[in-house]
Tab-separated table of C-alpha atoms in Angstrom:
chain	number	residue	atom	x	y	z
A	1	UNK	CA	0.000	0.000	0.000
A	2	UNK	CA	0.457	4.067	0.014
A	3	UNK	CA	2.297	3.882	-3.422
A	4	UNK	CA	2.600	8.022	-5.328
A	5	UNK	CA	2.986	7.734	-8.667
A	6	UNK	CA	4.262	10.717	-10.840
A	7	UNK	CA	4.285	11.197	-14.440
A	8	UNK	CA	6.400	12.086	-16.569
A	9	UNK	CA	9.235	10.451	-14.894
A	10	UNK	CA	11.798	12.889	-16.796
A	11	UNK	CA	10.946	15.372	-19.468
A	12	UNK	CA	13.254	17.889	-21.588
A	13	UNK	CA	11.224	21.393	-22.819
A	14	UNK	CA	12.726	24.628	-24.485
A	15	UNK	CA	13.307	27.640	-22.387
A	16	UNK	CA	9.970	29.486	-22.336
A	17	UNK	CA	7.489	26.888	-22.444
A	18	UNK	CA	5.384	25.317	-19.478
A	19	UNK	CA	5.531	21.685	-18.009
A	20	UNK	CA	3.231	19.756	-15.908
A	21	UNK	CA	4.111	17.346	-13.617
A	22	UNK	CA	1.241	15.320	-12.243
A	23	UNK	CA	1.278	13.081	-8.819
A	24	UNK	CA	-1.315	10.705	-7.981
A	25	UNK	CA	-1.729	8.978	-4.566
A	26	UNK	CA	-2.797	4.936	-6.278
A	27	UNK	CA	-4.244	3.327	-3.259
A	28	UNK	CA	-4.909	6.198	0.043
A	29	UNK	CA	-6.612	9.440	-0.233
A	30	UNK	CA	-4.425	12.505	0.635
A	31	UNK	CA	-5.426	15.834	1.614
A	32	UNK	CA	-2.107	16.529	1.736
A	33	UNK	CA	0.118	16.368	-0.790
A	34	UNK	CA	3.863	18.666	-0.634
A	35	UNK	CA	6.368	19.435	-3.285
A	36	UNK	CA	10.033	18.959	-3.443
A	37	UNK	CA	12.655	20.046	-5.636
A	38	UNK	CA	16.306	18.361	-5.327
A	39	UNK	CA	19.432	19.680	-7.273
A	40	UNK	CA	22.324	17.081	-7.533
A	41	UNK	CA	23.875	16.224	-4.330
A	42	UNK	CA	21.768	18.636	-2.188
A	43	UNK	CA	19.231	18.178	0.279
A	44	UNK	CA	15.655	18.071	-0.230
A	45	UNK	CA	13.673	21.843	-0.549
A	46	UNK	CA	10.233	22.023	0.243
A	47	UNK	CA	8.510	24.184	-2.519
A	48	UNK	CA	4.830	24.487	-1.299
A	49	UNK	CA	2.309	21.891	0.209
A	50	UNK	CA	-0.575	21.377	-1.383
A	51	UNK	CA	-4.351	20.778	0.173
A	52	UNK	CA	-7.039	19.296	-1.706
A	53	UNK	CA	-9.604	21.998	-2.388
A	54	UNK	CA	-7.826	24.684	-1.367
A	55	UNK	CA	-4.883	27.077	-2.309
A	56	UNK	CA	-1.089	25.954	-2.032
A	57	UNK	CA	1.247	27.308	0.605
A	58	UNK	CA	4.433	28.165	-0.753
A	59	UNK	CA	7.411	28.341	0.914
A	60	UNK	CA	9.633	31.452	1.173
A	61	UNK	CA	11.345	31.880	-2.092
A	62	UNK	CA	9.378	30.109	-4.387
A	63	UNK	CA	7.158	32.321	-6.843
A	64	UNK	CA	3.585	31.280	-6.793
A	65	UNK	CA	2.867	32.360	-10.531
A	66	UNK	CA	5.833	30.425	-11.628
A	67	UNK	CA	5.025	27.281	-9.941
A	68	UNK	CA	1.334	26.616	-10.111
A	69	UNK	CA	-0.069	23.921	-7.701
A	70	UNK	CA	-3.637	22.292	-7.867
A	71	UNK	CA	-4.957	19.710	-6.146
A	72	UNK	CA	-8.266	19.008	-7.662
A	73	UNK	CA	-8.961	15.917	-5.404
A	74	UNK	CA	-7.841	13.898	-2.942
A	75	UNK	CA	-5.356	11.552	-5.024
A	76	UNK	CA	-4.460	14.227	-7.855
A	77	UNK	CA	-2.199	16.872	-7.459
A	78	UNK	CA	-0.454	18.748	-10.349
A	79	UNK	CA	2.729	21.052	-10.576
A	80	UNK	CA	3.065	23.565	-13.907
A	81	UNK	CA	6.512	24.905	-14.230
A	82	UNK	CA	5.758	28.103	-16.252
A	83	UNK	CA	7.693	29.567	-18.715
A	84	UNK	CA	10.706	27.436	-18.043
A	85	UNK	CA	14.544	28.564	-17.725
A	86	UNK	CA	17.718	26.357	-17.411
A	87	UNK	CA	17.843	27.244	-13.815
A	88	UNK	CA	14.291	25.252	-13.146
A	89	UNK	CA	16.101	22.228	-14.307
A	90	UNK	CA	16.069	19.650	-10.936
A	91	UNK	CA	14.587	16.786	-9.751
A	92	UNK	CA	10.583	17.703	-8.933
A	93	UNK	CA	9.549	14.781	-5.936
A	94	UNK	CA	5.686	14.823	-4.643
A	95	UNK	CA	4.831	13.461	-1.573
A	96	UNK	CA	1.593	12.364	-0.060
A	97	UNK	CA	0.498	12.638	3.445
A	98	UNK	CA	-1.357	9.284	4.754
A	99	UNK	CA	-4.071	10.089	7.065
A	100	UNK	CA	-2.968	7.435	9.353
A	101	UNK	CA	-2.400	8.496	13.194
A	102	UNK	CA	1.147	9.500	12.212
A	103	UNK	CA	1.114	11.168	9.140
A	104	UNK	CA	3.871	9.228	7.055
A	105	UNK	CA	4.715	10.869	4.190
A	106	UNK	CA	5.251	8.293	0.744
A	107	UNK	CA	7.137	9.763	-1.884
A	108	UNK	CA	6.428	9.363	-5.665
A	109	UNK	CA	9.398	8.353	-7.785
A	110	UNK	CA	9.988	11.919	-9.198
A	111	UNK	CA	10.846	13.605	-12.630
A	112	UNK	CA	13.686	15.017	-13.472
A	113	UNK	CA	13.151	18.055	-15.659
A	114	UNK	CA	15.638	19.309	-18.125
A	115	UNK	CA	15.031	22.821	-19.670
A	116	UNK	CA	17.310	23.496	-22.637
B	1	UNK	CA	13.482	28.125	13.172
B	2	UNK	CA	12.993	24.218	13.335
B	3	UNK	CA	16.304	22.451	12.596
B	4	UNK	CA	17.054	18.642	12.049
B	5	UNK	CA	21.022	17.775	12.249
B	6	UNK	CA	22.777	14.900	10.412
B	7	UNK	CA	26.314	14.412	9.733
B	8	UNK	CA	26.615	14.454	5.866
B	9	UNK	CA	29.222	11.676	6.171
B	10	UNK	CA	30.430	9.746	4.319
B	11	UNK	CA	30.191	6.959	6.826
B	12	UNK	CA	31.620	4.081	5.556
B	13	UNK	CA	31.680	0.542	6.823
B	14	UNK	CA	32.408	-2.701	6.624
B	15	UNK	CA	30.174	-5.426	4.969
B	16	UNK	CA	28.388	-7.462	8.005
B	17	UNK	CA	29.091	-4.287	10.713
B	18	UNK	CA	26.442	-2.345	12.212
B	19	UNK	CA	25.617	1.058	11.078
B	20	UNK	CA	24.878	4.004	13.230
B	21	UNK	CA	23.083	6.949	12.247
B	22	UNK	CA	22.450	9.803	14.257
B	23	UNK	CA	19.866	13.009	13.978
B	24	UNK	CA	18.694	15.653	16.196
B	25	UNK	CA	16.030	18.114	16.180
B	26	UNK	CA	15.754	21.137	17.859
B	27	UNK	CA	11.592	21.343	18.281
B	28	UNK	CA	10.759	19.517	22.045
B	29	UNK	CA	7.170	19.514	20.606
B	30	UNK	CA	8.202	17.348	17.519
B	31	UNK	CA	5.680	13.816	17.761
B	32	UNK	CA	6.774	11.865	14.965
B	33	UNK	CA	9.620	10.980	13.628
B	34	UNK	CA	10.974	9.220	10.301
B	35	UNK	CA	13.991	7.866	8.160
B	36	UNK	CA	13.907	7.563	4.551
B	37	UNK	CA	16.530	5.684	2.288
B	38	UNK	CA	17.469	7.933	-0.827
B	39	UNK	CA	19.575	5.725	-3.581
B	40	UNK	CA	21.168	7.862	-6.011
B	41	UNK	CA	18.907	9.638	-8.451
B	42	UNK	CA	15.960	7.882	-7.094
B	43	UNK	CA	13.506	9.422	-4.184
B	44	UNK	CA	13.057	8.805	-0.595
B	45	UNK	CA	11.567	5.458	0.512
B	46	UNK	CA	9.911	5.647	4.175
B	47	UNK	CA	12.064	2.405	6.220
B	48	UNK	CA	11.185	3.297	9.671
B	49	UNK	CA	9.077	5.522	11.668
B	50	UNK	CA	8.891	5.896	15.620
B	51	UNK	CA	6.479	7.953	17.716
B	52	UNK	CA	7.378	6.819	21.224
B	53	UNK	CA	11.070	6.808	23.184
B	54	UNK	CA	12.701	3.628	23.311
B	55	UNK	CA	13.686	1.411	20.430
B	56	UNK	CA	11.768	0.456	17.309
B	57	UNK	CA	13.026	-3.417	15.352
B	58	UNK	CA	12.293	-3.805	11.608
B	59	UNK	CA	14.442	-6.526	9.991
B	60	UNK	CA	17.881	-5.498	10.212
B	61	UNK	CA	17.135	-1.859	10.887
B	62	UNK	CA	16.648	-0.260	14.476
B	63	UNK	CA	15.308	3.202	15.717
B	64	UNK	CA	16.273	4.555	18.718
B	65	UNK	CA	14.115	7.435	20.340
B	66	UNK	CA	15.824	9.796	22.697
B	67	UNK	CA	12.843	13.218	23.416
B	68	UNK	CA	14.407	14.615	26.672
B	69	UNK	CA	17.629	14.322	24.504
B	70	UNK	CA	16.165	14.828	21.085
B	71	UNK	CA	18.108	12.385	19.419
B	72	UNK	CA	16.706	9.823	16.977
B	73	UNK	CA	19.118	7.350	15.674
B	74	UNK	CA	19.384	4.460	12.899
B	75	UNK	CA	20.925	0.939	13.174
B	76	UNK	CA	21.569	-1.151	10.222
B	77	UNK	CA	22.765	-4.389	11.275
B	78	UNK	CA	24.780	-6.855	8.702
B	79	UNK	CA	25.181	-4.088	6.376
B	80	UNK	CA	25.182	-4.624	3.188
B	81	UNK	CA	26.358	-2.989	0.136
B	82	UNK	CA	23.226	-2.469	-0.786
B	83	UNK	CA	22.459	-0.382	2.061
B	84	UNK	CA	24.620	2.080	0.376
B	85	UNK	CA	22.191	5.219	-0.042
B	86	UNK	CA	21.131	8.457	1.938
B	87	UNK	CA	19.409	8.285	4.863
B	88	UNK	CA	17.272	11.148	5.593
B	89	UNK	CA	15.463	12.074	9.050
B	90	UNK	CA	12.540	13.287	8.959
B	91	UNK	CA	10.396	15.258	12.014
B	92	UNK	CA	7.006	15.947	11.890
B	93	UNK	CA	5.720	18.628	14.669
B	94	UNK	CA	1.484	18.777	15.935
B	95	UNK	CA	0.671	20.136	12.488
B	96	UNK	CA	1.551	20.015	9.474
B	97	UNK	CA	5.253	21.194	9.297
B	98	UNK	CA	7.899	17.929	8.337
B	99	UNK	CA	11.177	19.223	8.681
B	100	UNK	CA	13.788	17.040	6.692
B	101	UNK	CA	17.792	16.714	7.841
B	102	UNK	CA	19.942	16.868	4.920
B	103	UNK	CA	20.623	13.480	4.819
B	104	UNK	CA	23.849	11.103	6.157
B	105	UNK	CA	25.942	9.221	3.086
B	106	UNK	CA	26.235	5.873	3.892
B	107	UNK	CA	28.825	4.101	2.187
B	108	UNK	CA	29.069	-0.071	2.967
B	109	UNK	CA	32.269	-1.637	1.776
B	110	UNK	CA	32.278	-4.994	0.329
């Protein structure tokens, strides 16, 4: 059980253009889902957390209207990269929040976005 | 601001030794706590979680829970090299906030 899918799992777009990265939770309902952006041999960032239904919380730094988050239900959440630059190019990693007494958090494979 | 500490490493060890991996957090009101596995160029996989202090057995792998402390700590017994990854340590608070360390190399040598 709690498997997060993601699709695309890697995807290469021109400078300028949007992307959309979806993340499903397969077999639990989430209200919560978060996203994560990794650049090689860093640490994990938190970019915004996402509730189903409602607006995303971003975290400091990352522009809204660049990154747009919805989570139209409880097992869909999607991230749009808009109007892509080289310097968006990382590792995008959803997460899904069981609601379980504990809150574990199951992480979908990721996609690694390339813009050229 | 909420911090969780890991030595970046690397640690490396022996094949068949035990492996001991250390975090600490710096919110007393933190409830839950979690390690992930990170393999290179892959994401974090949940191993072990532990709400309560004391120890936690899963296979080979053992959590230690430390509050008045606030230590959480990882043991890998008969590592193998295919415990070679990134451990992360994760620390959830009463809401919603998960606060992630920045992760311990592990390195097992055949």
């Amino acid at each position: 059980g709690a498997v997060v899918s993601q699709h695309p799992s890697w995807v290469i777009c021109k400078s300028g253009t949007s992307v959309k990265i979806e993340c499903r939770s397969l077999d639990f309902q989430a209200t919560t889902m978060f996203w994560y952006r990794q650049f090689p041999k860093q640490s994990l960032m938190l970019m915004a957390t996402s509730n189903e239904g409602s607006k995303a919380t971003y975290e400091q730094g990352v522009e809204k209207d660049k990154f747009l988050i919805n989570h139209a239900s409880l097992t869909l959440s999607t991230l749009t990269v808009t109007s892509a630059h080289p310097e968006d190019s990382s590792f995008y990693i959803c997460s899904a929040r069981a609601r379980t007494t504990y809150y574990e958090q199951y992480f979908g494979p990721g996609t690694r976005l390339t813009v050229t | 601001q909420k911090e969780v500490e890991q030595n970046s490493g690397p640690l490396s060890v022996p094949e068949g030794a035990i492996a001991s991996l250390n975090c600490t957090y710096s919110d007393r009101g933190s409830q839950s706590f979690f390690w992930y596995r990170q393999y290179s160029g892959k994401s974090p996989e949940l191993i072990m979680s532990i709400y309560s202090n004391g120890d936690k057995e899963d296979g080979r792998f053992t959590a230690q829970l430390n509050k008045a402390s606030q230590y959480v700590s990882l043991l890998i017994r008969d590592s193998q090299p295919s415990d070679s990854a990134t451990y992360l340590c994760a620390v959830k608070d009463y809401g919603q906030n998960f606060v992630f360390g920045p992760g311990t190399r592990l390195s097992v040598l055949p």
